[in-house]
């Protein structure tokens, strides 16, 4: 888990495909460990390949081992997963200074009731290219993350992401008024 100084978590909230469509999916950034790889090594490998702007401004802390048993998504059989979760702290301003952003544009709301649906969510989403897609990230409180990762919140997550506009385009719209 990557935290900023305000103890908010850096969470992947969705992705934008090559066709421009946005899909919501709330999860912590991470990777599987390679055979023989230590948790700290896996974090450094992940960060240098997927979040390179965090590489020089992140301090990795302790890790905890978690054991979870749940049905395998592919086969449906109970499977035991061994997870190592590391906490890291990052200087948000340094890490994200060169990353493009989307800002919430509530003028795009078609249904005023949707404003209440997304009122407690951040107004900025960070875009990090990966392959042909753009991965979308936001700073969330731990309680926001816990709520948004549930399947029941997928609609709320996607309504929120649909309101995001490139920061440059948003500023142009504001200037034009």
Protein backbone atom coordinates (compact mmCIF):
# COMPACT_ATOMS: atom_id res chain seq x y z
CA UNK A 1 0.00 0.00 0.00
CA UNK A 2 1.35 3.38 -0.99
CA UNK A 3 0.47 6.26 1.33
CA UNK A 4 1.00 9.99 1.07
CA UNK A 5 1.81 12.14 4.09
CA UNK A 6 -1.92 12.55 4.79
CA UNK A 7 -2.27 8.76 5.10
CA UNK A 8 -4.34 8.48 1.92
CA UNK A 9 -3.74 5.42 -0.26
CA UNK A 10 -2.71 5.47 -3.93
CA UNK A 11 -5.29 3.17 -5.52
CA UNK A 12 -5.96 2.05 -9.07
CA UNK A 13 -9.57 3.05 -9.72
CA UNK A 14 -9.90 1.96 -13.34
CA UNK A 15 -8.50 2.04 -16.83
CA UNK A 16 -9.17 3.60 -20.19
CA UNK A 17 -8.85 1.25 -23.15
CA UNK A 18 -7.61 1.97 -26.64
CA UNK A 19 -11.20 2.70 -27.72
CA UNK A 20 -11.51 5.46 -25.08
CA UNK A 21 -13.95 3.54 -22.88
CA UNK A 22 -13.45 3.76 -19.12
CA UNK A 23 -13.82 0.75 -16.85
CA UNK A 24 -13.95 1.10 -13.08
CA UNK A 25 -12.05 -1.33 -10.89
CA UNK A 26 -10.79 -0.39 -7.45
CA UNK A 27 -7.64 -2.24 -6.35
CA UNK A 28 -4.28 -1.70 -4.78
CA UNK A 29 -1.33 -1.55 -7.16
CA UNK A 30 0.82 -4.64 -6.99
CA UNK A 31 2.41 -7.60 -8.67
CA UNK A 32 3.06 -11.28 -8.15
CA UNK A 33 6.44 -12.11 -6.72
CA UNK A 34 8.79 -14.03 -8.94
CA UNK A 35 10.34 -17.26 -7.71
CA UNK A 36 13.00 -16.46 -5.10
CA UNK A 37 12.14 -12.74 -5.08
CA UNK A 38 11.86 -11.00 -1.71
CA UNK A 39 8.87 -8.68 -1.05
CA UNK A 40 11.03 -5.54 -1.10
CA UNK A 41 12.58 -6.60 -4.42
CA UNK A 42 9.13 -7.21 -5.93
CA UNK A 43 8.02 -3.73 -4.87
CA UNK A 44 11.08 -2.09 -6.41
CA UNK A 45 10.61 -4.06 -9.65
CA UNK A 46 6.92 -3.13 -9.79
CA UNK A 47 7.53 0.54 -9.04
CA UNK A 48 10.38 0.93 -11.53
CA UNK A 49 8.31 -0.67 -14.33
CA UNK A 50 4.75 0.52 -13.58
CA UNK A 51 5.12 3.67 -11.43
CA UNK A 52 8.56 5.00 -12.39
CA UNK A 53 7.86 8.53 -11.14
CA UNK A 54 7.65 7.04 -7.60
CA UNK A 55 11.05 5.37 -7.84
CA UNK A 56 13.20 8.04 -6.17
CA UNK A 57 10.68 9.48 -3.73
CA UNK A 58 9.23 6.40 -2.04
CA UNK A 59 10.25 4.98 1.31
CA UNK A 60 9.34 1.30 1.72
CA UNK A 61 8.41 0.23 5.23
CA UNK A 62 7.51 -3.07 6.83
CA UNK A 63 5.56 -5.89 5.26
CA UNK A 64 2.95 -8.28 6.57
CA UNK A 65 2.26 -11.81 5.36
CA UNK A 66 -1.39 -12.64 4.67
CA UNK A 67 -2.88 -16.02 3.87
CA UNK A 68 -6.26 -16.06 2.13
CA UNK A 69 -8.30 -19.00 0.92
CA UNK A 70 -10.94 -18.28 -1.71
CA UNK A 71 -12.32 -19.77 -4.91
CA UNK A 72 -9.96 -19.42 -7.85
CA UNK A 73 -11.49 -17.05 -10.44
CA UNK A 74 -10.36 -19.34 -13.24
CA UNK A 75 -11.22 -22.78 -11.86
CA UNK A 76 -13.63 -22.13 -8.97
CA UNK A 77 -11.64 -24.40 -6.64
CA UNK A 78 -10.58 -23.22 -3.20
CA UNK A 79 -7.09 -21.83 -3.55
CA UNK A 80 -4.72 -20.55 -0.89
CA UNK A 81 -3.06 -17.24 -1.74
CA UNK A 82 0.05 -16.03 0.08
CA UNK A 83 0.33 -12.27 0.02
CA UNK A 84 3.00 -9.95 1.26
CA UNK A 85 1.67 -6.43 1.76
CA UNK A 86 4.17 -3.64 2.09
CA UNK A 87 3.46 -0.17 3.30
CA UNK A 88 5.35 2.63 1.59
CA UNK A 89 5.23 6.39 1.95
CA UNK A 90 5.68 8.70 -1.00
CA UNK A 91 6.19 12.41 -1.50
CA UNK A 92 3.05 12.99 -3.57
CA UNK A 93 4.10 16.29 -5.11
CA UNK A 94 7.44 14.95 -6.34
CA UNK A 95 6.07 11.58 -7.49
CA UNK A 96 3.17 12.96 -9.50
CA UNK A 97 4.55 16.27 -10.75
CA UNK A 98 4.99 14.95 -14.30
CA UNK A 99 1.89 12.71 -14.44
CA UNK A 100 -1.14 13.90 -16.41
CA UNK A 101 -4.38 14.35 -14.52
CA UNK A 102 -8.08 14.34 -15.02
CA UNK A 103 -10.21 16.67 -12.97
CA UNK A 104 -13.87 16.18 -12.08
CA UNK A 105 -16.22 18.28 -14.21
CA UNK A 106 -19.60 18.19 -12.46
CA UNK A 107 -21.16 20.21 -15.28
CA UNK A 108 -21.21 16.92 -17.19
CA UNK A 109 -23.75 15.43 -14.75
CA UNK A 110 -26.96 14.43 -16.48
CA UNK A 111 -28.78 13.41 -13.30
CA UNK A 112 -28.45 15.78 -10.29
CA UNK A 113 -28.87 12.77 -7.98
CA UNK A 114 -25.48 11.54 -9.25
CA UNK A 115 -23.78 14.48 -7.51
CA UNK A 116 -24.75 13.01 -4.15
CA UNK A 117 -23.46 9.63 -5.35
CA UNK A 118 -19.92 10.95 -5.90
CA UNK A 119 -19.76 13.90 -3.46
CA UNK A 120 -17.20 12.26 -1.15
CA UNK A 121 -14.80 11.17 -3.90
CA UNK A 122 -11.60 12.95 -4.97
CA UNK A 123 -11.71 15.53 -7.74
CA UNK A 124 -8.47 14.38 -9.39
CA UNK A 125 -7.47 11.12 -11.10
CA UNK A 126 -3.91 10.44 -12.27
CA UNK A 127 -3.27 8.78 -15.66
CA UNK A 128 -0.36 6.40 -16.05
CA UNK A 129 0.09 4.78 -19.49
CA UNK A 130 0.70 1.04 -19.61
CA UNK A 131 0.83 -0.75 -22.92
CA UNK A 132 -2.02 0.59 -25.03
CA UNK A 133 -4.18 1.52 -22.04
CA UNK A 134 -4.17 4.25 -19.44
CA UNK A 135 -4.31 3.13 -15.83
CA UNK A 136 -6.29 5.49 -13.58
CA UNK A 137 -5.23 6.15 -10.00
CA UNK A 138 -6.49 8.32 -7.14
CA UNK A 139 -5.66 9.10 -3.53
CA UNK A 140 -8.37 7.52 -1.36
CA UNK A 141 -8.87 7.16 2.36
CA UNK A 142 -8.77 3.55 3.55
CA UNK A 143 -12.55 3.66 4.13
CA UNK A 144 -13.21 5.00 0.60
CA UNK A 145 -11.07 2.18 -0.78
CA UNK A 146 -12.93 -0.47 1.23
CA UNK A 147 -16.28 0.83 -0.05
CA UNK A 148 -15.27 1.29 -3.70
CA UNK A 149 -13.65 -2.12 -4.10
CA UNK A 150 -16.96 -3.92 -3.54
CA UNK A 151 -18.83 -5.06 -6.68
CA UNK A 152 -21.92 -3.12 -5.55
CA UNK A 153 -19.98 0.15 -5.97
CA UNK A 154 -18.93 -0.43 -9.60
CA UNK A 155 -21.71 1.85 -10.94
CA UNK A 156 -20.73 4.62 -8.54
CA UNK A 157 -17.09 4.24 -9.53
CA UNK A 158 -17.89 4.44 -13.24
CA UNK A 159 -20.24 7.46 -12.85
CA UNK A 160 -17.39 9.22 -11.04
CA UNK A 161 -14.80 8.30 -13.70
CA UNK A 162 -17.13 9.45 -16.52
CA UNK A 163 -17.03 12.95 -14.98
CA UNK A 164 -13.27 13.21 -15.30
CA UNK A 165 -11.74 15.39 -18.03
CA UNK A 166 -8.14 15.99 -18.97
CA UNK A 167 -6.86 18.80 -16.79
CA UNK A 168 -5.68 20.86 -19.81
CA UNK A 169 -9.07 20.54 -21.53
CA UNK A 170 -10.84 21.37 -18.28
CA UNK A 171 -8.76 24.53 -17.86
CA UNK A 172 -9.51 25.54 -21.46
CA UNK A 173 -13.25 25.17 -20.81
CA UNK A 174 -12.96 27.27 -17.67
CA UNK A 175 -10.97 29.95 -19.53
CA UNK A 176 -13.50 30.04 -22.36
CA UNK A 177 -16.36 30.97 -20.00
